[in-house]
Coordinates of C-alpha atoms and ligand atoms in Angstrom, one line a residue:
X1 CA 0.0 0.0 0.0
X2 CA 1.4 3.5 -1.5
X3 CA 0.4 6.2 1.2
X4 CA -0.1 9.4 0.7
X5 CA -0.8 8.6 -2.6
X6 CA -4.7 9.0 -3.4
X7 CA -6.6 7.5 -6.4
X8 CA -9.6 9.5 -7.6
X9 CA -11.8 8.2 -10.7
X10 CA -15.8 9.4 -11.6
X11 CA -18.5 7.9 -13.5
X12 CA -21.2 8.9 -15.3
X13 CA -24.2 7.4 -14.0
X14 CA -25.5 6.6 -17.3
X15 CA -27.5 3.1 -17.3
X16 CA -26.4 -0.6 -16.4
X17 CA -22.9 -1.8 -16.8
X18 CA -21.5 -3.9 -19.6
X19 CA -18.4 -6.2 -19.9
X20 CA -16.9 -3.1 -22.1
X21 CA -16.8 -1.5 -18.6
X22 CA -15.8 -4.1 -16.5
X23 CA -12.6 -4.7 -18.8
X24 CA -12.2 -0.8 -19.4
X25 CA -12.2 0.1 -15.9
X26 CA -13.5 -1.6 -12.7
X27 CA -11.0 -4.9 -13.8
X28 CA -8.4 -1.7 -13.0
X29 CA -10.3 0.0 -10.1
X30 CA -10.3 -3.3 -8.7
X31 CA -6.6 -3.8 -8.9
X32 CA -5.9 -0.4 -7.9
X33 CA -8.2 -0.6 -4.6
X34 CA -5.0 -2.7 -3.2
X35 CA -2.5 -0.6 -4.1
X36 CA -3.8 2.7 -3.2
X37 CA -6.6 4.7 -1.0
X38 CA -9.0 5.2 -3.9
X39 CA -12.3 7.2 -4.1
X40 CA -14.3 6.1 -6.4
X41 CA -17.8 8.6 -7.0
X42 CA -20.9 8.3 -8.8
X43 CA -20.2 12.0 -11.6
X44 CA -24.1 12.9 -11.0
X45 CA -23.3 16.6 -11.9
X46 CA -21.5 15.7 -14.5
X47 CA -24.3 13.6 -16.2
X48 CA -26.5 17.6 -15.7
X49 CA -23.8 18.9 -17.9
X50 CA -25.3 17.4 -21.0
X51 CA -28.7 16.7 -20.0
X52 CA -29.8 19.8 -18.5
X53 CA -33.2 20.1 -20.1
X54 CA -34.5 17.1 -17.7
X55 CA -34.5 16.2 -14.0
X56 CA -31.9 13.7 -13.9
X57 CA -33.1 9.5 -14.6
X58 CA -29.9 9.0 -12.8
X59 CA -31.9 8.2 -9.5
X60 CA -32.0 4.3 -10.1
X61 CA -28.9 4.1 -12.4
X62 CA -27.0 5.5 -9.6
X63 CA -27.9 2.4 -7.2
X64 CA -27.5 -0.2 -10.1
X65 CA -24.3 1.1 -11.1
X66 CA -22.8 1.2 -7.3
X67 CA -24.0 -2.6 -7.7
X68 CA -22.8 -3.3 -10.6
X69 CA -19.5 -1.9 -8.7
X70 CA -19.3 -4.4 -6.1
X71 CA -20.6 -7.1 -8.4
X72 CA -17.1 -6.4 -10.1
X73 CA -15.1 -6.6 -7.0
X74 CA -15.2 -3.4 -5.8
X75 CA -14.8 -3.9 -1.9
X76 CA -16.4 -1.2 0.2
X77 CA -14.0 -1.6 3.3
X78 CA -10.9 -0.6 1.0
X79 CA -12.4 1.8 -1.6
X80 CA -14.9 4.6 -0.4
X81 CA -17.7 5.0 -2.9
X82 CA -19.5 7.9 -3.1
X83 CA -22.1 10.6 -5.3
X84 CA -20.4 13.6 -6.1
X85 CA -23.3 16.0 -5.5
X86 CA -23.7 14.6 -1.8
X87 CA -20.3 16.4 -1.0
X88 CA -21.1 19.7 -2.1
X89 CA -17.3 21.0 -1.0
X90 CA -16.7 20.1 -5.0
X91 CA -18.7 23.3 -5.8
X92 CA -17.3 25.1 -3.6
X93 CA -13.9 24.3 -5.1
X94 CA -15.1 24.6 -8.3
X95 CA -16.5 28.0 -7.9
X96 CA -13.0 29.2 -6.3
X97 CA -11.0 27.9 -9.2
X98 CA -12.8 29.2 -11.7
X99 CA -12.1 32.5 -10.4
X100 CA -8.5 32.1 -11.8
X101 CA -9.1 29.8 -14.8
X102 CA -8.4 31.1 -18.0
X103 CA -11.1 31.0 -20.6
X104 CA -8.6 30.3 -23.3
X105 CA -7.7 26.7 -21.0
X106 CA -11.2 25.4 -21.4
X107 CA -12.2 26.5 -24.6
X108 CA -8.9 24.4 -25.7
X109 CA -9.9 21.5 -24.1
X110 CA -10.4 19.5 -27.1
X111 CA -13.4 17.4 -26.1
X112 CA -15.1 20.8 -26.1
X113 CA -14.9 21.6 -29.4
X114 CA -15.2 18.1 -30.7
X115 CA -18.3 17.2 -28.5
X116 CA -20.6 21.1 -29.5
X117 CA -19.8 19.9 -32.8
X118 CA -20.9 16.1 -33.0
X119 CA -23.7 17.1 -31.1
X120 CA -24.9 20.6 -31.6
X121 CA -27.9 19.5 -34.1
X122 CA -29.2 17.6 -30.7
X123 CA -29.0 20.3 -28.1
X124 CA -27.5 23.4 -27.2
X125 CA -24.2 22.9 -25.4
X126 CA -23.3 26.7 -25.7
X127 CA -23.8 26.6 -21.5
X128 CA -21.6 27.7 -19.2
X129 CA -22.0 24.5 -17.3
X130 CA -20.5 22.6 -20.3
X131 CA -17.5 24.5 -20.6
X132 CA -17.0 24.2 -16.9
X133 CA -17.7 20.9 -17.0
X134 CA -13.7 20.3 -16.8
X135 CA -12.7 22.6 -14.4
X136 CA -15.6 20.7 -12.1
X137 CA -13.7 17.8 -13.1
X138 CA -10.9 19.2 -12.0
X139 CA -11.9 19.9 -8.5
X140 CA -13.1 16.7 -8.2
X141 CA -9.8 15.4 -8.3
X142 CA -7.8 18.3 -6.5
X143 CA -10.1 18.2 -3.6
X144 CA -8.6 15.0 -2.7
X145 CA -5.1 16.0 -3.4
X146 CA -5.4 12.5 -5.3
X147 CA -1.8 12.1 -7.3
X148 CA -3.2 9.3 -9.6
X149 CA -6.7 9.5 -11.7
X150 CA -7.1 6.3 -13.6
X151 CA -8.7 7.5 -17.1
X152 CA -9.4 6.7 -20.4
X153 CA -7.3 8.1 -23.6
X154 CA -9.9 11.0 -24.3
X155 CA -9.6 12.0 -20.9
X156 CA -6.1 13.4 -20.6
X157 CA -6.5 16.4 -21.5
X158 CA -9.0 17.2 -18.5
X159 CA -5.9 16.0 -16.3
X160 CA -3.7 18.4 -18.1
X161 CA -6.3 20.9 -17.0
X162 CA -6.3 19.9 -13.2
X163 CA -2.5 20.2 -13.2
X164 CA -2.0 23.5 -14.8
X165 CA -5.3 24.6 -12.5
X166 CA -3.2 23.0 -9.3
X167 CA -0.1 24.7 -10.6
X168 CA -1.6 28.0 -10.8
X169 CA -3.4 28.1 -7.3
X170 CA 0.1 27.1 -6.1
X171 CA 1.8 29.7 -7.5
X172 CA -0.7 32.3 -6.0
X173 CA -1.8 31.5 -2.7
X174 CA 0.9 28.8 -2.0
X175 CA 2.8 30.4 0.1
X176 CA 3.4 29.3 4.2
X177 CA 4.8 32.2 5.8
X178 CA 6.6 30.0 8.4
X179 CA 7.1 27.5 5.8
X180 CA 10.5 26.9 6.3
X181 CA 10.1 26.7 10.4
X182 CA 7.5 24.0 9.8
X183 CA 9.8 22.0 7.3
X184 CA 12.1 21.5 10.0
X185 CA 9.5 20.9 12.5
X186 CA 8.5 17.5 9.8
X187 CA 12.3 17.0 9.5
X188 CA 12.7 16.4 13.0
X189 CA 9.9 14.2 12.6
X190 CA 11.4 11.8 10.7
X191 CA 13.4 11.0 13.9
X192 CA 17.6 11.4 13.6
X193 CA 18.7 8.8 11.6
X194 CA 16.7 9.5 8.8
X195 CA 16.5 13.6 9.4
X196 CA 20.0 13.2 8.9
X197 CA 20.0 11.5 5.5
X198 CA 17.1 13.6 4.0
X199 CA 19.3 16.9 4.5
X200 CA 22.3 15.5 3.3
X201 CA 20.3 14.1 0.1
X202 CA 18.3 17.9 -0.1
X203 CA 21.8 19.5 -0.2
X204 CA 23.5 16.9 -2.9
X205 CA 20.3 17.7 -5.1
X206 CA 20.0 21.6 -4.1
X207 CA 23.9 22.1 -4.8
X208 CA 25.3 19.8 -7.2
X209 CA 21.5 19.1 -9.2
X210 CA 22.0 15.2 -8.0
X211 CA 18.7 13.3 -9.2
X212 CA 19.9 10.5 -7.6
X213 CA 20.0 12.3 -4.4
X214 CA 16.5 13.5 -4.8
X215 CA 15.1 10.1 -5.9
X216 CA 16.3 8.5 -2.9
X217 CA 15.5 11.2 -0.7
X218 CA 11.5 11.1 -2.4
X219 CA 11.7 7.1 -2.2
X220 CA 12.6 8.0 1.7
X221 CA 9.5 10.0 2.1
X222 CA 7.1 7.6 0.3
X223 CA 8.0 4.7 2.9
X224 CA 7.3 6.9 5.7
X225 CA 4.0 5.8 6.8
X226 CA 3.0 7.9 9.7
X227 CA 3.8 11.2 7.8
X228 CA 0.7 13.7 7.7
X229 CA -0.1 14.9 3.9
X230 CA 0.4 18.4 4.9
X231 CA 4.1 17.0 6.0
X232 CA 4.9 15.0 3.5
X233 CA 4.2 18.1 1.3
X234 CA 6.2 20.0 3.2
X235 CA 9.3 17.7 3.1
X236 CA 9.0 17.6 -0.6
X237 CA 8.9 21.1 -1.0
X238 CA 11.7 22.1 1.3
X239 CA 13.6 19.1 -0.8
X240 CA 12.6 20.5 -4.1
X241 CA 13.5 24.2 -2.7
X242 CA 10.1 25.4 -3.3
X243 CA 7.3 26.6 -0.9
X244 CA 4.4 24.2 0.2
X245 CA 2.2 23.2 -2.6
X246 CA -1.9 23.3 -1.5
X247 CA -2.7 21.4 -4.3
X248 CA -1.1 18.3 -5.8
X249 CA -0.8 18.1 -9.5
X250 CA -2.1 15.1 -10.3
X251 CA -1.3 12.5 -13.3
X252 CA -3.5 10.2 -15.6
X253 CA -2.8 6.3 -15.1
X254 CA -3.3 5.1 -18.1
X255 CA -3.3 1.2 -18.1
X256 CA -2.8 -1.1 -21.2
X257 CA -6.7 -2.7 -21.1
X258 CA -7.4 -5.5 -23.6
X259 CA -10.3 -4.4 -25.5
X260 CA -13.5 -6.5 -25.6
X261 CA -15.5 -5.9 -28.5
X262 CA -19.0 -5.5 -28.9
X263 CA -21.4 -8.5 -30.3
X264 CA -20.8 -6.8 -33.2
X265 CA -17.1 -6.2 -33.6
X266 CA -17.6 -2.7 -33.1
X267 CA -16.8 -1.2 -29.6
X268 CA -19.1 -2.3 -26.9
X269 CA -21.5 0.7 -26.4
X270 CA -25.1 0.7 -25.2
X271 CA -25.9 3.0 -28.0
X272 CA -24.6 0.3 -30.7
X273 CA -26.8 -2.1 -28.8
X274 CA -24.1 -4.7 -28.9
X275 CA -23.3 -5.2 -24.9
X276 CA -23.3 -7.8 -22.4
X277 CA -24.5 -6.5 -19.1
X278 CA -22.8 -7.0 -16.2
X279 CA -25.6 -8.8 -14.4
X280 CA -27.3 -9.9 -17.3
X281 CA -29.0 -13.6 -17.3
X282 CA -27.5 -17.0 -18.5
X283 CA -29.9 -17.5 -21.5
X284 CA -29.6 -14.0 -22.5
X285 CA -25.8 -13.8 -23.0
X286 CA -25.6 -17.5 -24.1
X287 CA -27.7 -16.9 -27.0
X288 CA -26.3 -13.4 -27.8
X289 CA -22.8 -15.2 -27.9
X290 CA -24.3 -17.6 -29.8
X291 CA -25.5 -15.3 -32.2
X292 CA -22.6 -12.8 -32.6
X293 CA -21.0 -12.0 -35.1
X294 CA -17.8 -14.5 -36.2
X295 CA -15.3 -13.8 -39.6
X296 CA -18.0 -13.2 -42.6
X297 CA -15.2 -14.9 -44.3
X298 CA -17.2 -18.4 -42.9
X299 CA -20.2 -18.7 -44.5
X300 CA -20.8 -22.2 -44.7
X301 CA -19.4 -24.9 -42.0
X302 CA -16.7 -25.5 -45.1
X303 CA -15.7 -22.1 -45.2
X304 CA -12.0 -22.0 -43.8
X305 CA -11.7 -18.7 -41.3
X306 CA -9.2 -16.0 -40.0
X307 CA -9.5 -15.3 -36.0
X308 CA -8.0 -11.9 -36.5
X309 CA -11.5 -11.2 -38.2
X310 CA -13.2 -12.2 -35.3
X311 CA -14.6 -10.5 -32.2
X312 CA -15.2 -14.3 -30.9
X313 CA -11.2 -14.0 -31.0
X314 CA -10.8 -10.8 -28.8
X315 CA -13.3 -12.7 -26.2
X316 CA -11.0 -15.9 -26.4
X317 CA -7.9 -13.4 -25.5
X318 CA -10.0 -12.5 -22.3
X319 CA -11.9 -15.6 -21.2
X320 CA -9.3 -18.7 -22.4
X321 CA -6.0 -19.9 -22.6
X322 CA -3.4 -20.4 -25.0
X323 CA -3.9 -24.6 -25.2
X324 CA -7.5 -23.3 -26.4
X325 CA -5.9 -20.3 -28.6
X326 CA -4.1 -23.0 -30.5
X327 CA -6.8 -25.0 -30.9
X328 CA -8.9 -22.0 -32.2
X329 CA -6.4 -20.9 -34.7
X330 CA -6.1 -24.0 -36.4
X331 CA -9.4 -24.9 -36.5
X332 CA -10.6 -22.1 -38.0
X333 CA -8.2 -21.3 -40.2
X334 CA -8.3 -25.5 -41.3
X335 CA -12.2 -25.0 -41.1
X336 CA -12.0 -27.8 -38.8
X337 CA -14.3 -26.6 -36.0
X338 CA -17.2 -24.7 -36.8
X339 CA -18.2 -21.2 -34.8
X340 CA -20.8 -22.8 -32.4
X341 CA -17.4 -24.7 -31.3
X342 CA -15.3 -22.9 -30.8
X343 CA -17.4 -20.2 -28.9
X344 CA -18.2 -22.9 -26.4
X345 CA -15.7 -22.4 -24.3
X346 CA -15.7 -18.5 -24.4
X347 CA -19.6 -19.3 -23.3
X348 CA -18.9 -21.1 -20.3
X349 CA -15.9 -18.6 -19.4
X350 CA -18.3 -15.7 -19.5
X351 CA -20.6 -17.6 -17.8
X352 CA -18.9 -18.1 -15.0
X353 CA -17.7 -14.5 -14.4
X354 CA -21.2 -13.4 -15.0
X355 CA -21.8 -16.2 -12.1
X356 CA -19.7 -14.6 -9.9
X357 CA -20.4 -11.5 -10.4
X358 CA -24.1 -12.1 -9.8
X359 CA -23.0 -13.6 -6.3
X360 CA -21.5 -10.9 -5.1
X361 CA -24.6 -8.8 -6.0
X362 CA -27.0 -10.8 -4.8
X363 CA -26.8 -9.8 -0.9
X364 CA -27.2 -6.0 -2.1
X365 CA -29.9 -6.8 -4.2
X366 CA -31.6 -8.8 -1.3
X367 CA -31.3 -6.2 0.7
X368 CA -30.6 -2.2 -1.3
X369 CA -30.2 -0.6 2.5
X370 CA -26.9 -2.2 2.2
X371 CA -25.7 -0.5 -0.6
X372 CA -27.2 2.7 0.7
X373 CA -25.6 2.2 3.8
X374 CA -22.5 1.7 2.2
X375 CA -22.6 4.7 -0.2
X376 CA -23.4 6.6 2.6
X377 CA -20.5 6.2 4.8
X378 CA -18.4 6.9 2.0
X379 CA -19.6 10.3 1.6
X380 CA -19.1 10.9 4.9
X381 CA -15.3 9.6 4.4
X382 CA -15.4 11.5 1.8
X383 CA -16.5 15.0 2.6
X384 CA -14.5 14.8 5.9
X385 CA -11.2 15.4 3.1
X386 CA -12.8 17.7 1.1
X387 CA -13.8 19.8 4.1
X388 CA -10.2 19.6 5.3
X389 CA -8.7 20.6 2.0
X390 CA -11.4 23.6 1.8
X391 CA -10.1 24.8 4.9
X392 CA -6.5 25.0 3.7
X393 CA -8.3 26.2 0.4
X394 CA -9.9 29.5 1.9
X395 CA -7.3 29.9 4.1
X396 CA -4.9 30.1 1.8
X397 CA -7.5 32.3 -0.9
X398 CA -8.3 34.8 2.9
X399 CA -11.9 33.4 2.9
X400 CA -11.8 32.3 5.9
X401 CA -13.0 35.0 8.6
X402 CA -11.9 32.5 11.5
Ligands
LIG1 N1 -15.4 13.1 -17.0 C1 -15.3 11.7 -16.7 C2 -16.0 10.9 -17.8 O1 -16.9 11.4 -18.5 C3 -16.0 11.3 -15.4 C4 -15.4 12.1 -14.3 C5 -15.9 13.1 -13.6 C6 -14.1 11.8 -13.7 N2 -15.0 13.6 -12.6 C7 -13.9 12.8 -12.7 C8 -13.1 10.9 -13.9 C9 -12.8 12.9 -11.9 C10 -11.9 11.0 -13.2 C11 -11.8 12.0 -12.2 O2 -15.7 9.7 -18.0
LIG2 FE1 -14.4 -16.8 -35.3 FE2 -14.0 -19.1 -34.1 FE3 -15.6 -18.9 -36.2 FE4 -13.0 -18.6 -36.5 S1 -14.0 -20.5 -35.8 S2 -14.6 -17.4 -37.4 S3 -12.4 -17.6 -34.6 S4 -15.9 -18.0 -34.2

C-alpha cells in the first residue's frame, strides 16, 4: 500500500454496466483498490452537464451502477464510494478555481470543441456548465489531493487541466509564511537517523543538481507511513526548494486494457446495442454469444476462417488460454471446427464471471439498505477530506474569517 498517494476516478451514471466497462475500468479499479486509498464517485453533476433540459433518470442508475460496482469486486472496506453532488465541497472548489481559470484553458480543451460539434444538431451545449464541465472535473480530483486518476485516452487532456489549474493556485496562494520553520518541525519528525540522511540528500540535489540524491531522498519519504499529507508536502517542497504546494498536480494512469469488442465487432456501447450486461441472465448472453458476429469470411461450415476477423477472438484473448488459442487458430483457419465450437468455451468462461459476479450482488440486491448504507459512509469519508482541503483552500485564498 502507496500512502499518501490517493486515487480518484468518476463515473457517469448513465445506465447498467456492460463487460466493455468491466474490462475498461472496474478490472483496473479493482486492482488499484489494493494498491492505493482510492475514491471512487458516482459523476451525478457531471451527467447535468449534458442533459440539462431534464431532471436527472440517474436516480435508479446511480444504485444499479454502485451494484454493478461491487458485483465487479469493488470492496467497500478498502475503496470509499461515493455521489459527487452529496459532497457539495466540489462546488465550492469549483466556484473558487474558476475565479483564476483562464477562458482560453477550457475553450482548448479538445473534447469541447469536438463534442458542440458532433452534437450541436441535438442540443445546445453553448452553456456555461458545459465548458466548466472540466474545471468541475478538475476539482473533483484536487479536492482530494489525489496524485493518480485512472482514465481513459480522451480524458487526458482534463488531467492536463487539473494540473495547470493546481499549478496556478500554487503559485498564488501557495505560500506558508513560516514555511520553512514547519519544514524543520516535519524533519525532525522523521526521527535522527533519517533527518539526517534527507538533508544530506536535499543539499547533494540543491547544490550539485544530483537526481539521484533526490530520488532516494523522495523514495525515503514515500516509505514513511506515519507522515501527515500536509508534512509529506512539506518535506517535498523544502527538498525541491520550493514553498508548500496546497494542491497536488495530479497524473492520468493510463493502463494497457485489452479491449473487448461488442457482439458486433464494433466497440461495446449501449448506444450500438451490442453489450453484455454485467448482471445480465445466463440465456440472454448464451444466446447473444451464440449469435454474434464471427469472420463473414465463414459462410458455410466448409468455409475456412481468420480469428484476427473475429470478435469471438478478442473474447478468447479474455476468457481462455493459450492450449484453447491453439486450438482456435487451427481450427478455423483448417475449417475444422465450426463457430458454435469454438465459442463454447468463451460461453462457459463468461458464464462463469457473469456467475460470480451475480454472487456478489445478490446480498445488495436482497437487501438495497446495504448498498445505501454503504454509499453513505463513504460520503461521509469523503466529505470529511474535502472539508479539510477547503479549509486550507480559503485559508490560503483569505476566505476564511476564523
Ligand atoms: N469526465 C469523466 C467521464 O466522463 C467522469 C469524471 C468526472 C471523472 N469527474 C472525474 C473521472 C474525476 C476521473 C476523475 O468519464
Ligand atoms: Fe471466429 Fe472461431 Fe468462427 Fe474462426 S471459428 S470465425 S475464430 S468464431
Amino acid at each position: 500500500m502507496m500512502y499518501g498517494t490517493r486515487v480518484v476516478s468518476g463515473m457517469r451514471p448513465t445506465g447498467r454496466l456492460h463487460l466493455g466497462h468491466y474490462h475498461g475500468v472496474l478490472k483496473n479499479w479493482v486492482r488499484l483498490q489494493d494498491e492505493y486509498p482510492c475514491f471512487f464517485f458516482a459523476a451525478d453533476w457531471h451527467a447535468l452537464t449534458t442533459h440539462y433540459e431534464e431532471p436527472l433518470t440517474v436516480e435508479s442508475y446511480i444504485w444499479e451502477m454502485f451494484v454493478d460496482w461491487l458485483a465487479a469486486g469493488i470492496n467497500p472496506n478498502q475503496a470509499v464510494l461515493f455521489i459527487q453532488s452529496r459532497v457539495v465541497e466540489h462546488a465550492e472548489l469549483f466556484l473558487l478555481l474558476s475565479m483564476s481559470t483562464p477562458l482560453g484553458w477550457l475553450e482548448r480543451v479538445p473534447t469541447y470543441k469536438d463534442q458542440i460539434e458532433k452534437l450541436n444538431h441535438h442540443k445546445d451545449l453553448s452553456t456555461y456548465g458545459f465548458l466548466g464541465y472540466p474545471l468541475l472535473q478538475t476539482a473533483d480530483i484536487l479536492i482530494y489531493r489525489a496524485s493518480l486518476v485512472p482514465v481513459g485516452e480522451d480524458q487526458v487532456p482534463h488531467i492536463e487541466l487539473a494540473r495547470e489549474v493546481a499549478r496556478r493556485f500554487n503559485h498564488f496562494y501557495g505560500r506558508e509564511t513560516d514555511f520553512e520553520t514547519k519544514a524543520l518541525e516535519a524533519v525532525k519528525k522523521l526521527g535522527s537517523k533519517r533527518a539526517k540522511l534527507y538533508l544530506e540528500l536535499r543539499l547533494r540535489y540543491q547544490q550539485n543538481g544530483d537526481e539521484e540524491a533526490l530520488a532516494q531522498a523522495k523514495a525515503m519519504l514515500d516509505e514513511e507511513q506515519s507522515l501527515t499529507l500536509g508534512d509529506r508536502e512539506r518535506l517535498y517542497g523544502y527538498l525541491e526548494g520550493r514553498y508548500r504546494l496546497i494542491l497536488v498536480e495530479p497524473e492520468a494512469l493510463l493502463t494497457e486494457t485489452a479491449k473487448i469488442p461488442g457482439l458486433d465487432g464494433q466497440k461495446m456501447s449501449k448506444s450500438y446495442g451490442n453489450t453484455i450486461g454485467l448482471r445480465e441472465d445466463r440465456a440472454s448472453v448464451e444466446q447473444k454469444i451464440r449469435t454474434m458476429r464471427t469472420d463473414p469470411a465463414r459462410v458455410r461450415r466448409t468455409d475456412p476462417g481468420e480469428p484476427q476477423r473475429c470478435p469471438v477472438w478478442a473474447f478468447h484473448q479474455l476468457y481462455t488460454d493459450p492450449e484453447v488459442h491453439a486450438w482456435v487458430e487451427k481450427g478455423c483457419r483448417s475449417a475444422g471446427i465450426g463457430c458454435l465450437e469454438c465459442k463454447q468455451p468463451v460461453v462457459t468462461a463468461v458464464l462463469r464471471e457473469l456467475e460470480q459476479f451475480q454472487e456478489r450482488a445478490q446480498p445488495y440486491l436482497d437487501d438495497p439498505a446495504l448498498v445505501r448504507a454503504i454509499v453513505a459512509d463513504g460520503c461521509d469519508k469523503a466529505r470529511r477530506i474535502a472539508q479539510e482541503t477547503m479549509r486550507d483552500i480559503r485559508e490560503a485564498m483569505g476566505v476564511d474569517y476564523s
